[in-house]
Amino acid sequence: MLSILIVEDDFDIRELLQTYLEDAGYRTITAPDGDEAVSLFRASHVDLVLLDLMLPRLDGWQVCQIIRGESDIPIIMLTALDSEASQLKGFSLTIDDYVTKPFSIPVLLRKVEAVLRRTAGAAAAHTITYQDLTLDPEGYKVTVKGMPADLTQREFELLKTLLQNQGRVLTRQMLLNRIWSYDFYGDERIVDTHIKNLRKKLHVDYIETIRGVGYRIDKADSKHTPQPDC
């Protein structure tokens, strides 16, 4: 089930959105302010964000910038600010759509469907490559130098997340939030075990350990020295 984070300080609008989205088959998480929105985004698996702009604590612009610094998840801004300048500012932050209040619930649901369909299609249409490694999200396949690598679902999702964020350091907690989500209860060092297994199965060491921080695959790095096991 796809999950949508609703960030809206107006209780009535938040409840209305939650009701209609859940009736349409989505799982919803709600936040009444910017601080909670960021916390829930980091702690939950979310497929799309509906984001109001006029929020307590952190405003919608700040929330959007924080999310965009960590993810390319679809964002639809839902706001009473209808000026051209506000809309242009939103799209400059690479949002996916901008909906002004008052809005039609049926039209909004269609926009949500369209954005999710477009982003899912774009992700599935392209393989991800790094040096001798190729990952096919649609076919759920990984090859190294043309040879298939037999990965578990967690290992595949972990590798995909690292490849989608080439050059960016991902902490253990970020990886847990994105891949394990609500299914995980325990020691975050489980990430280290999966990284170790990935290195063995891939027979190449493209995953760099950033001591005391996390892991990354560096798109700018042309030479790789073996990293010690986690």
Coordinates of N, CA and C in Angstrom, one line a residue:
M1 N 0.8 -1.2 0.0 CA 0.0 0.0 0.0 C 0.9 1.2 0.0
L2 N 0.6 2.2 -0.9 CA 1.4 3.4 -1.0 C 1.0 4.3 0.2
S3 N 2.1 5.0 0.7 CA 1.9 5.9 1.9 C 2.1 7.3 1.5
I4 N 1.2 8.2 2.1 CA 1.3 9.6 1.8 C 1.4 10.4 3.1
L5 N 2.3 11.3 3.2 CA 2.5 12.2 4.3 C 1.7 13.5 4.1
I6 N 0.7 13.7 4.9 CA -0.1 15.0 4.8 C 0.5 16.0 5.8
V7 N 1.0 17.1 5.3 CA 1.5 18.1 6.2 C 0.6 19.4 6.1
E8 N -0.2 19.6 7.1 CA -1.3 20.6 7.1 C -1.6 21.0 8.5
D9 N -1.6 22.3 8.8 CA -1.8 22.7 10.2 C -3.3 22.9 10.4
D10 N -4.2 23.0 9.4 CA -5.6 23.1 9.6 C -6.2 21.8 9.9
F11 N -6.8 21.5 11.0 CA -7.2 20.2 11.4 C -8.3 19.7 10.5
D12 N -9.3 20.6 10.1 CA -10.4 20.1 9.3 C -9.9 19.7 7.9
I13 N -9.0 20.5 7.3 CA -8.4 20.1 6.0 C -7.6 18.8 6.1
R14 N -6.8 18.7 7.2 CA -6.0 17.5 7.4 C -6.8 16.3 7.5
E15 N -7.9 16.4 8.3 CA -8.8 15.2 8.4 C -9.6 14.9 7.2
L16 N -10.0 15.9 6.4 CA -10.6 15.7 5.1 C -9.7 15.0 4.1
L17 N -8.5 15.4 4.0 CA -7.5 14.8 3.1 C -7.3 13.3 3.6
Q18 N -7.1 13.1 4.8 CA -6.8 11.8 5.4 C -8.0 10.9 5.0
T19 N -9.2 11.3 5.2 CA -10.4 10.5 4.9 C -10.5 10.1 3.5
Y20 N -10.3 11.1 2.6 CA -10.5 10.8 1.2 C -9.3 9.9 0.6
L21 N -8.1 10.2 1.1 CA -7.0 9.4 0.6 C -7.1 8.0 1.1
E22 N -7.5 7.8 2.3 CA -7.6 6.4 2.8 C -8.7 5.7 2.1
D23 N -9.8 6.4 1.8 CA -10.9 5.8 1.1 C -10.5 5.4 -0.3
A24 N -9.5 6.1 -0.9 CA -8.9 5.8 -2.2 C -7.9 4.7 -2.2
G25 N -7.6 4.2 -1.0 CA -6.7 3.1 -0.9 C -5.2 3.4 -0.4
Y26 N -5.0 4.6 0.0 CA -3.7 5.0 0.4 C -3.6 4.9 2.0
R27 N -2.3 4.6 2.4 CA -2.1 4.8 3.9 C -1.6 6.2 4.1
T28 N -2.0 6.8 5.2 CA -1.7 8.2 5.4 C -1.0 8.4 6.8
I29 N -0.1 9.4 6.8 CA 0.6 9.8 8.0 C 0.4 11.3 8.0
T30 N 0.0 11.9 9.2 CA -0.3 13.4 9.2 C 0.7 14.1 10.1
A31 N 0.9 15.4 9.8 CA 1.8 16.2 10.6 C 1.2 17.6 10.6
P32 N 1.0 18.2 11.8 CA 0.4 19.6 11.9 C 1.4 20.7 11.8
D33 N 2.7 20.4 11.8 CA 3.7 21.5 11.7 C 4.9 20.9 11.0
G34 N 5.8 21.9 10.7 CA 7.0 21.5 9.9 C 8.0 20.6 10.6
D35 N 8.2 20.8 11.9 CA 9.1 20.0 12.7 C 8.7 18.5 12.7
E36 N 7.4 18.3 12.9 CA 6.9 16.9 13.0 C 6.9 16.3 11.6
A37 N 6.7 17.1 10.6 CA 6.7 16.6 9.2 C 8.1 16.0 8.9
V38 N 9.2 16.8 9.2 CA 10.5 16.3 8.9 C 10.8 15.0 9.7
S39 N 10.4 15.0 11.0 CA 10.6 13.8 11.9 C 9.9 12.6 11.3
L40 N 8.7 12.8 10.9 CA 7.9 11.6 10.4 C 8.5 11.2 9.0
F41 N 8.9 12.1 8.2 CA 9.5 11.8 6.9 C 10.7 10.9 7.1
R42 N 11.5 11.3 8.1 CA 12.8 10.5 8.3 C 12.5 9.2 9.0
A43 N 11.4 9.1 9.7 CA 11.2 7.9 10.5 C 10.3 6.9 9.8
S44 N 9.7 7.3 8.7 CA 8.7 6.5 8.0 C 9.0 6.3 6.5
H45 N 8.5 5.2 6.0 CA 8.5 5.0 4.5 C 7.4 5.8 3.9
V46 N 7.7 6.8 3.1 CA 6.6 7.6 2.5 C 6.8 7.6 1.0
D47 N 5.7 7.5 0.2 CA 5.8 7.5 -1.2 C 5.5 8.9 -1.9
L48 N 4.8 9.8 -1.1 CA 4.5 11.1 -1.6 C 4.2 12.0 -0.4
V49 N 4.5 13.3 -0.6 CA 4.2 14.3 0.4 C 3.2 15.3 -0.1
L50 N 2.1 15.6 0.6 CA 1.2 16.7 0.4 C 1.6 17.8 1.4
L51 N 2.1 18.9 0.9 CA 2.8 19.9 1.8 C 2.2 21.3 1.7
D52 N 1.6 21.7 2.8 CA 1.1 23.1 3.0 C 2.4 24.0 3.2
L53 N 2.2 25.3 2.9 CA 3.3 26.2 3.0 C 3.3 27.0 4.3
M54 N 2.1 27.4 4.7 CA 2.0 28.2 5.9 C 1.9 27.3 7.1
L55 N 3.0 26.9 7.7 CA 3.1 26.0 8.8 C 3.7 26.6 10.0
P56 N 3.4 26.1 11.2 CA 4.1 26.5 12.4 C 5.5 25.9 12.4
R57 N 6.4 26.5 13.2 CA 7.7 26.1 13.4 C 8.5 26.2 12.1
L58 N 8.7 25.1 11.4 CA 9.3 25.2 10.1 C 8.2 25.4 9.0
D59 N 8.4 26.4 8.1 CA 7.4 26.5 7.1 C 7.6 25.5 6.0
G60 N 6.6 25.5 5.0 CA 6.7 24.5 4.0 C 7.9 24.6 3.1
W61 N 8.4 25.8 2.9 CA 9.6 26.0 2.1 C 10.8 25.3 2.7
Q62 N 10.9 25.5 4.0 CA 12.0 24.9 4.7 C 11.9 23.3 4.7
V63 N 10.6 22.9 5.0 CA 10.4 21.4 4.9 C 10.8 20.8 3.6
C64 N 10.4 21.5 2.5 CA 10.6 21.1 1.2 C 12.2 21.0 0.9
Q65 N 12.9 22.0 1.3 CA 14.3 22.0 1.2 C 15.0 20.9 1.9
I66 N 14.5 20.6 3.1 CA 15.1 19.5 3.9 C 14.9 18.2 3.2
I67 N 13.6 18.0 2.8 CA 13.3 16.7 2.1 C 14.1 16.5 0.8
R68 N 14.2 17.6 0.1 CA 14.9 17.6 -1.2 C 16.4 17.3 -1.0
G69 N 16.9 17.7 0.2 CA 18.3 17.4 0.5 C 18.6 16.0 0.8
E70 N 17.5 15.2 1.0 CA 17.7 13.8 1.4 C 17.0 12.8 0.5
S71 N 16.0 13.3 -0.4 CA 15.2 12.4 -1.2 C 14.7 13.1 -2.4
D72 N 14.3 12.3 -3.4 CA 13.6 12.8 -4.6 C 12.2 12.4 -4.6
I73 N 11.6 12.1 -3.4 CA 10.3 11.7 -3.2 C 9.3 12.7 -3.9
P74 N 8.2 12.3 -4.5 CA 7.3 13.3 -5.0 C 6.7 14.2 -4.0
I75 N 6.6 15.5 -4.3 CA 6.0 16.5 -3.4 C 5.0 17.3 -4.1
I76 N 3.8 17.4 -3.6 CA 2.7 18.3 -4.1 C 2.5 19.3 -3.1
M77 N 2.7 20.6 -3.5 CA 2.4 21.7 -2.5 C 0.9 22.0 -2.6
L78 N 0.3 22.2 -1.5 CA -1.1 22.4 -1.3 C -1.3 23.6 -0.5
T79 N -1.6 24.8 -1.1 CA -1.5 26.0 -0.3 C -2.4 27.1 -0.8
A80 N -2.7 28.1 0.1 CA -3.5 29.2 -0.3 C -2.7 30.3 -1.0
L81 N -1.4 30.1 -1.1 CA -0.5 31.1 -1.8 C -0.6 30.8 -3.3
D82 N -1.3 31.7 -4.0 CA -1.6 31.4 -5.4 C -0.8 32.4 -6.3
S83 N 0.2 33.1 -5.8 CA 0.9 34.0 -6.7 C 1.8 33.3 -7.6
E84 N 2.1 33.9 -8.7 CA 3.1 33.3 -9.7 C 4.4 33.1 -9.0
A85 N 4.9 34.1 -8.2 CA 6.2 34.0 -7.6 C 6.3 32.8 -6.7
S86 N 5.2 32.5 -5.9 CA 5.2 31.3 -5.0 C 5.2 30.1 -5.8
Q87 N 4.5 30.0 -6.9 CA 4.5 28.8 -7.7 C 5.9 28.6 -8.3
L88 N 6.5 29.6 -8.8 CA 7.8 29.5 -9.4 C 8.8 29.1 -8.4
K89 N 8.7 29.6 -7.2 CA 9.6 29.2 -6.1 C 9.5 27.7 -5.8
G90 N 8.2 27.3 -5.8 CA 8.0 25.8 -5.5 C 8.6 25.0 -6.6
F91 N 8.4 25.3 -7.8 CA 9.0 24.5 -8.9 C 10.5 24.6 -8.9
S92 N 11.0 25.7 -8.5 CA 12.5 25.8 -8.4 C 13.1 24.9 -7.4
L93 N 12.2 24.4 -6.4 CA 12.7 23.4 -5.4 C 12.4 22.0 -5.9
T94 N 12.0 21.9 -7.2 CA 11.8 20.6 -7.8 C 10.6 19.9 -7.2
I95 N 9.5 20.6 -6.9 CA 8.3 19.9 -6.5 C 7.7 19.3 -7.8
D96 N 6.7 18.5 -7.6 CA 6.0 17.8 -8.7 C 4.7 18.4 -9.1
D97 N 4.1 19.1 -8.2 CA 2.9 19.8 -8.6 C 2.6 20.9 -7.6
Y98 N 1.7 21.9 -7.9 CA 1.4 23.0 -7.0 C -0.1 23.2 -7.1
V99 N -0.8 22.9 -6.0 CA -2.3 23.0 -6.0 C -2.7 24.1 -5.1
T100 N -3.5 25.0 -5.5 CA -4.0 26.2 -4.7 C -5.3 25.9 -4.0
K101 N -5.5 26.4 -2.8 CA -6.8 26.3 -2.1 C -7.7 27.5 -2.5
P102 N -9.0 27.2 -2.6 CA -9.7 26.0 -2.4 C -9.5 25.0 -3.6
F103 N -9.5 23.7 -3.3 CA -9.2 22.8 -4.3 C -10.4 21.7 -4.4
S104 N -10.4 21.0 -5.5 CA -11.4 19.9 -5.7 C -10.7 18.6 -5.2
I105 N -11.4 17.9 -4.3 CA -10.8 16.6 -3.9 C -10.7 15.6 -5.0
P106 N -11.7 15.4 -5.9 CA -11.5 14.5 -7.0 C -10.3 14.9 -7.9
V107 N -10.2 16.2 -8.2 CA -9.1 16.6 -9.0 C -7.7 16.4 -8.3
L108 N -7.7 16.6 -7.0 CA -6.4 16.4 -6.2 C -6.1 14.9 -6.3
L109 N -7.1 14.0 -6.1 CA -6.8 12.6 -6.1 C -6.2 12.2 -7.5
R110 N -6.8 12.8 -8.6 CA -6.2 12.4 -9.9 C -4.8 12.9 -10.0
K111 N -4.5 14.1 -9.4 CA -3.1 14.6 -9.5 C -2.2 13.7 -8.7
V112 N -2.6 13.2 -7.6 CA -1.8 12.3 -6.8 C -1.5 11.1 -7.6
E113 N -2.6 10.5 -8.2 CA -2.4 9.3 -9.0 C -1.4 9.6 -10.2
A114 N -1.6 10.7 -10.8 CA -0.7 11.0 -12.0 C 0.8 11.2 -11.6
V115 N 1.0 11.9 -10.4 CA 2.4 12.1 -10.0 C 3.0 10.7 -9.6
L116 N 2.3 9.9 -8.8 CA 2.8 8.6 -8.4 C 3.0 7.7 -9.7
R117 N 2.1 7.8 -10.6 CA 2.3 6.9 -11.8 C 3.5 7.4 -12.6
R118 N 3.7 8.7 -12.7 CA 4.8 9.3 -13.5 C 6.2 9.0 -12.8
T119 N 6.2 9.2 -11.5 CA 7.5 8.9 -10.8 C 7.8 7.5 -10.8
A120 N 6.8 6.6 -10.6 CA 7.1 5.2 -10.6 C 7.5 4.7 -12.0
G121 N 6.9 5.2 -13.0 CA 7.3 4.9 -14.4 C 8.7 5.3 -14.7
A122 N 9.0 6.5 -14.3 CA 10.4 7.0 -14.5 C 11.4 6.2 -13.8
A123 N 11.1 5.8 -12.6 CA 12.1 5.0 -11.9 C 12.3 3.6 -12.5
A124 N 11.1 3.0 -13.0 CA 11.2 1.7 -13.5 C 11.8 1.7 -14.9
A125 N 11.8 2.8 -15.6 CA 12.2 2.8 -17.0 C 13.7 2.8 -17.2
H126 N 14.4 3.2 -16.1 CA 15.8 3.3 -16.3 C 16.6 2.4 -15.4
T127 N 17.6 1.7 -15.9 CA 18.5 1.0 -15.1 C 19.5 2.0 -14.5
I128 N 20.1 1.6 -13.4 CA 21.1 2.4 -12.7 C 22.4 1.7 -12.8
T129 N 23.4 2.5 -13.3 CA 24.7 1.9 -13.5 C 25.8 2.6 -12.7
Y130 N 26.8 1.9 -12.3 CA 28.0 2.5 -11.7 C 29.2 1.6 -12.0
Q131 N 30.1 2.1 -12.8 CA 31.2 1.4 -13.3 C 30.8 0.0 -13.9
D132 N 31.2 -1.1 -13.3 CA 30.8 -2.4 -13.9 C 29.5 -3.0 -13.3
L133 N 28.8 -2.2 -12.6 CA 27.6 -2.7 -11.9 C 26.4 -2.1 -12.5
T134 N 25.3 -2.9 -12.8 CA 24.1 -2.4 -13.3 C 22.9 -3.0 -12.5
L135 N 22.0 -2.1 -12.1 CA 20.8 -2.5 -11.3 C 19.6 -2.2 -12.1
D136 N 18.7 -3.1 -12.3 CA 17.5 -3.0 -13.0 C 16.3 -3.0 -12.1
P137 N 15.8 -1.8 -11.7 CA 14.7 -1.8 -10.7 C 13.4 -2.6 -11.1
E138 N 13.1 -2.5 -12.4 CA 11.9 -3.2 -12.9 C 12.0 -4.7 -12.9
G139 N 13.2 -5.1 -13.4 CA 13.4 -6.6 -13.5 C 14.0 -7.2 -12.2
Y140 N 14.3 -6.3 -11.2 CA 14.8 -6.7 -9.9 C 16.0 -7.6 -10.1
K141 N 17.0 -7.1 -11.0 CA 18.2 -7.8 -11.3 C 19.4 -6.9 -11.1
V142 N 20.5 -7.5 -10.7 CA 21.8 -6.8 -10.5 C 22.8 -7.7 -11.3
T143 N 23.6 -7.0 -12.1 CA 24.7 -7.7 -12.7 C 26.0 -6.9 -12.5
V144 N 27.1 -7.7 -12.4 CA 28.5 -7.1 -12.2 C 29.3 -7.7 -13.3
K145 N 29.8 -6.8 -14.2 CA 30.6 -7.3 -15.3 C 29.9 -8.3 -16.1
G146 N 28.5 -8.1 -16.2 CA 27.7 -8.9 -17.0 C 27.2 -10.2 -16.3
M147 N 27.7 -10.4 -15.2 CA 27.3 -11.7 -14.4 C 26.3 -11.3 -13.4
P148 N 25.2 -12.1 -13.2 CA 24.2 -11.8 -12.3 C 24.6 -12.0 -10.8
A149 N 24.1 -11.1 -10.0 CA 24.4 -11.2 -8.5 C 23.1 -11.6 -7.8
D150 N 23.1 -12.6 -7.0 CA 21.9 -13.1 -6.3 C 21.8 -12.4 -5.0
L151 N 20.9 -11.4 -4.9 CA 20.7 -10.6 -3.7 C 19.4 -10.9 -3.1
T152 N 19.3 -10.8 -1.7 CA 18.0 -10.8 -1.0 C 17.3 -9.5 -1.3
Q153 N 16.0 -9.4 -0.9 CA 15.3 -8.2 -1.1 C 15.9 -7.0 -0.4
R154 N 16.3 -7.2 0.8 CA 16.9 -6.1 1.6 C 18.2 -5.7 1.0
E155 N 19.0 -6.6 0.5 CA 20.3 -6.3 -0.1 C 20.1 -5.5 -1.4
F156 N 19.1 -5.9 -2.2 CA 18.7 -5.2 -3.4 C 18.3 -3.8 -3.1
E157 N 17.4 -3.6 -2.2 CA 16.9 -2.3 -1.8 C 18.0 -1.4 -1.3
L158 N 18.9 -2.0 -0.5 CA 20.0 -1.2 0.1 C 20.9 -0.8 -1.0
L159 N 21.3 -1.7 -1.9 CA 22.1 -1.3 -3.1 C 21.5 -0.2 -3.9
K160 N 20.2 -0.4 -4.2 CA 19.5 0.6 -5.0 C 19.5 2.0 -4.4
T161 N 19.3 2.0 -3.1 CA 19.3 3.3 -2.4 C 20.6 4.0 -2.4
L162 N 21.7 3.2 -2.3 CA 23.0 3.8 -2.4 C 23.3 4.3 -3.8
L163 N 22.9 3.5 -4.8 CA 23.1 3.9 -6.2 C 22.3 5.1 -6.6
Q164 N 21.1 5.2 -6.0 CA 20.3 6.4 -6.3 C 20.8 7.7 -5.6
N165 N 21.7 7.5 -4.7 CA 22.2 8.7 -4.0 C 23.8 8.7 -4.1
Q166 N 24.3 8.4 -5.3 CA 25.7 8.4 -5.6 C 26.3 9.7 -5.2
G167 N 27.4 9.6 -4.4 CA 28.1 10.8 -3.9 C 27.6 11.3 -2.6
R168 N 26.5 10.8 -2.1 CA 25.9 11.3 -0.8 C 26.1 10.2 0.3
V169 N 26.6 10.7 1.4 CA 26.7 9.8 2.6 C 25.4 9.5 3.2
L170 N 25.0 8.3 3.3 CA 23.8 7.9 4.0 C 24.1 7.2 5.3
T171 N 23.5 7.8 6.4 CA 23.8 7.2 7.7 C 23.0 5.9 7.9
R172 N 23.4 5.1 8.9 CA 22.7 3.9 9.2 C 21.2 4.2 9.5
Q173 N 20.9 5.2 10.2 CA 19.6 5.5 10.5 C 18.8 5.9 9.3
M174 N 19.4 6.6 8.4 CA 18.7 7.0 7.1 C 18.3 5.7 6.3
L175 N 19.3 4.8 6.3 CA 19.1 3.5 5.6 C 18.0 2.7 6.2
L176 N 18.0 2.6 7.5 CA 17.0 1.9 8.3 C 15.6 2.5 8.0
N177 N 15.5 3.8 8.0 CA 14.2 4.5 7.8 C 13.7 4.2 6.4
R178 N 14.6 4.2 5.4 CA 14.1 4.1 4.0 C 13.8 2.6 3.6
I179 N 14.6 1.7 4.2 CA 14.5 0.3 3.7 C 13.7 -0.6 4.7
W180 N 14.0 -0.5 6.0 CA 13.3 -1.3 7.0 C 12.0 -0.7 7.4
S181 N 12.0 0.6 7.5 CA 10.8 1.3 8.0 C 10.2 0.7 9.2
Y182 N 8.9 0.4 9.3 CA 8.3 0.0 10.5 C 8.6 -1.5 10.8
D183 N 9.2 -2.2 9.9 CA 9.5 -3.6 10.1 C 10.7 -3.9 11.0
F184 N 11.4 -2.8 11.4 CA 12.6 -3.0 12.1 C 12.5 -2.6 13.6
Y185 N 13.0 -3.5 14.4 CA 13.1 -3.2 15.8 C 14.4 -3.9 16.3
G186 N 15.4 -3.1 16.6 CA 16.6 -3.7 17.1 C 17.8 -2.8 16.8
D187 N 19.0 -3.4 16.7 CA 20.2 -2.7 16.6 C 20.5 -2.2 15.1
E188 N 20.8 -0.9 15.0 CA 21.0 -0.4 13.7 C 22.3 -1.0 13.0
R189 N 23.1 -1.7 13.7 CA 24.3 -2.3 13.1 C 23.9 -3.4 12.2
I190 N 22.6 -3.8 12.1 CA 22.2 -4.7 11.1 C 22.5 -4.2 9.7
V191 N 22.6 -2.9 9.5 CA 22.9 -2.3 8.2 C 24.4 -2.8 7.9
D192 N 25.3 -2.8 8.8 CA 26.6 -3.2 8.6 C 26.7 -4.6 8.1
T193 N 25.9 -5.5 8.6 CA 25.9 -6.9 8.2 C 25.4 -7.0 6.8
H194 N 24.4 -6.3 6.4 CA 23.9 -6.3 5.0 C 25.0 -5.7 4.0
I195 N 25.7 -4.7 4.5 CA 26.7 -4.1 3.6 C 27.8 -5.1 3.4
K196 N 28.2 -5.8 4.5 CA 29.3 -6.9 4.4 C 28.8 -8.0 3.4
N197 N 27.6 -8.4 3.5 CA 27.1 -9.4 2.6 C 27.0 -8.9 1.2
L198 N 26.7 -7.7 1.0 CA 26.6 -7.1 -0.4 C 28.0 -7.1 -1.0
R199 N 29.0 -6.7 -0.2 CA 30.4 -6.7 -0.8 C 30.8 -8.1 -1.2
K200 N 30.5 -9.1 -0.4 CA 30.9 -10.4 -0.8 C 30.2 -10.9 -2.0
K201 N 28.9 -10.6 -2.2 CA 28.1 -11.1 -3.3 C 28.5 -10.4 -4.6
L202 N 28.8 -9.1 -4.5 CA 29.1 -8.3 -5.7 C 30.6 -8.6 -6.2
H203 N 31.4 -9.0 -5.3 CA 32.8 -9.2 -5.6 C 33.5 -8.0 -6.1
V204 N 33.0 -6.8 -5.8 CA 33.6 -5.5 -6.1 C 33.3 -4.7 -4.8
D205 N 34.2 -3.7 -4.6 CA 34.0 -2.9 -3.4 C 33.8 -1.5 -3.7
Y206 N 32.6 -1.2 -4.2 CA 32.2 0.2 -4.6 C 31.5 0.9 -3.5
I207 N 31.2 0.2 -2.4 CA 30.6 0.9 -1.2 C 31.6 1.3 -0.2
E208 N 31.7 2.6 0.0 CA 32.7 3.2 0.8 C 32.2 3.4 2.2
T209 N 33.0 3.0 3.2 CA 32.6 3.2 4.6 C 33.1 4.6 5.1
I210 N 32.2 5.4 5.5 CA 32.6 6.7 6.1 C 32.5 6.5 7.6
R211 N 33.7 6.3 8.2 CA 33.7 5.9 9.7 C 33.0 6.9 10.6
G212 N 32.1 6.3 11.4 CA 31.4 7.1 12.4 C 30.2 7.8 11.8
V213 N 30.0 7.6 10.5 CA 28.8 8.3 9.8 C 27.9 7.3 9.1
G214 N 28.4 6.6 8.0 CA 27.6 5.7 7.3 C 28.3 5.2 6.0
Y215 N 27.6 5.2 4.9 CA 28.1 4.6 3.7 C 27.8 5.5 2.5
R216 N 28.6 5.3 1.4 CA 28.2 6.0 0.2 C 28.9 5.2 -1.0
I217 N 28.3 5.5 -2.2 CA 28.9 5.1 -3.4 C 29.2 6.4 -4.1
D218 N 30.5 6.7 -4.4 CA 31.0 8.0 -4.8 C 31.0 8.0 -6.3
K219 N 30.1 8.8 -6.9 CA 30.0 8.8 -8.4 C 31.2 9.5 -9.0
A220 N 32.0 10.3 -8.2 CA 33.1 11.0 -8.7 C 34.4 10.2 -8.6
D221 N 34.3 9.1 -7.9 CA 35.5 8.3 -7.6 C 35.8 7.3 -8.7
S222 N 37.0 7.4 -9.3 CA 37.4 6.5 -10.3 C 38.3 5.4 -9.9
K223 N 38.8 5.5 -8.6 CA 39.6 4.5 -8.1 C 39.1 4.0 -6.8
H224 N 39.1 2.7 -6.5 CA 38.5 2.2 -5.3 C 39.5 1.3 -4.6
T225 N 39.7 1.6 -3.3 CA 40.6 0.7 -2.5 C 39.7 -0.1 -1.6
P226 N 40.1 -1.3 -1.4 CA 39.2 -2.2 -0.5 C 39.0 -1.5 0.9
Q227 N 37.7 -1.6 1.3 CA 37.4 -1.1 2.6 C 37.3 -2.3 3.6
P228 N 37.7 -2.1 4.8 CA 37.6 -3.2 5.8 C 36.2 -3.6 6.0
D229 N 35.9 -4.8 6.4 CA 34.6 -5.3 6.7 C 34.0 -4.4 7.9
C230 N 32.7 -4.3 7.9 CA 32.1 -3.4 8.9 C 32.3 -3.9 10.3

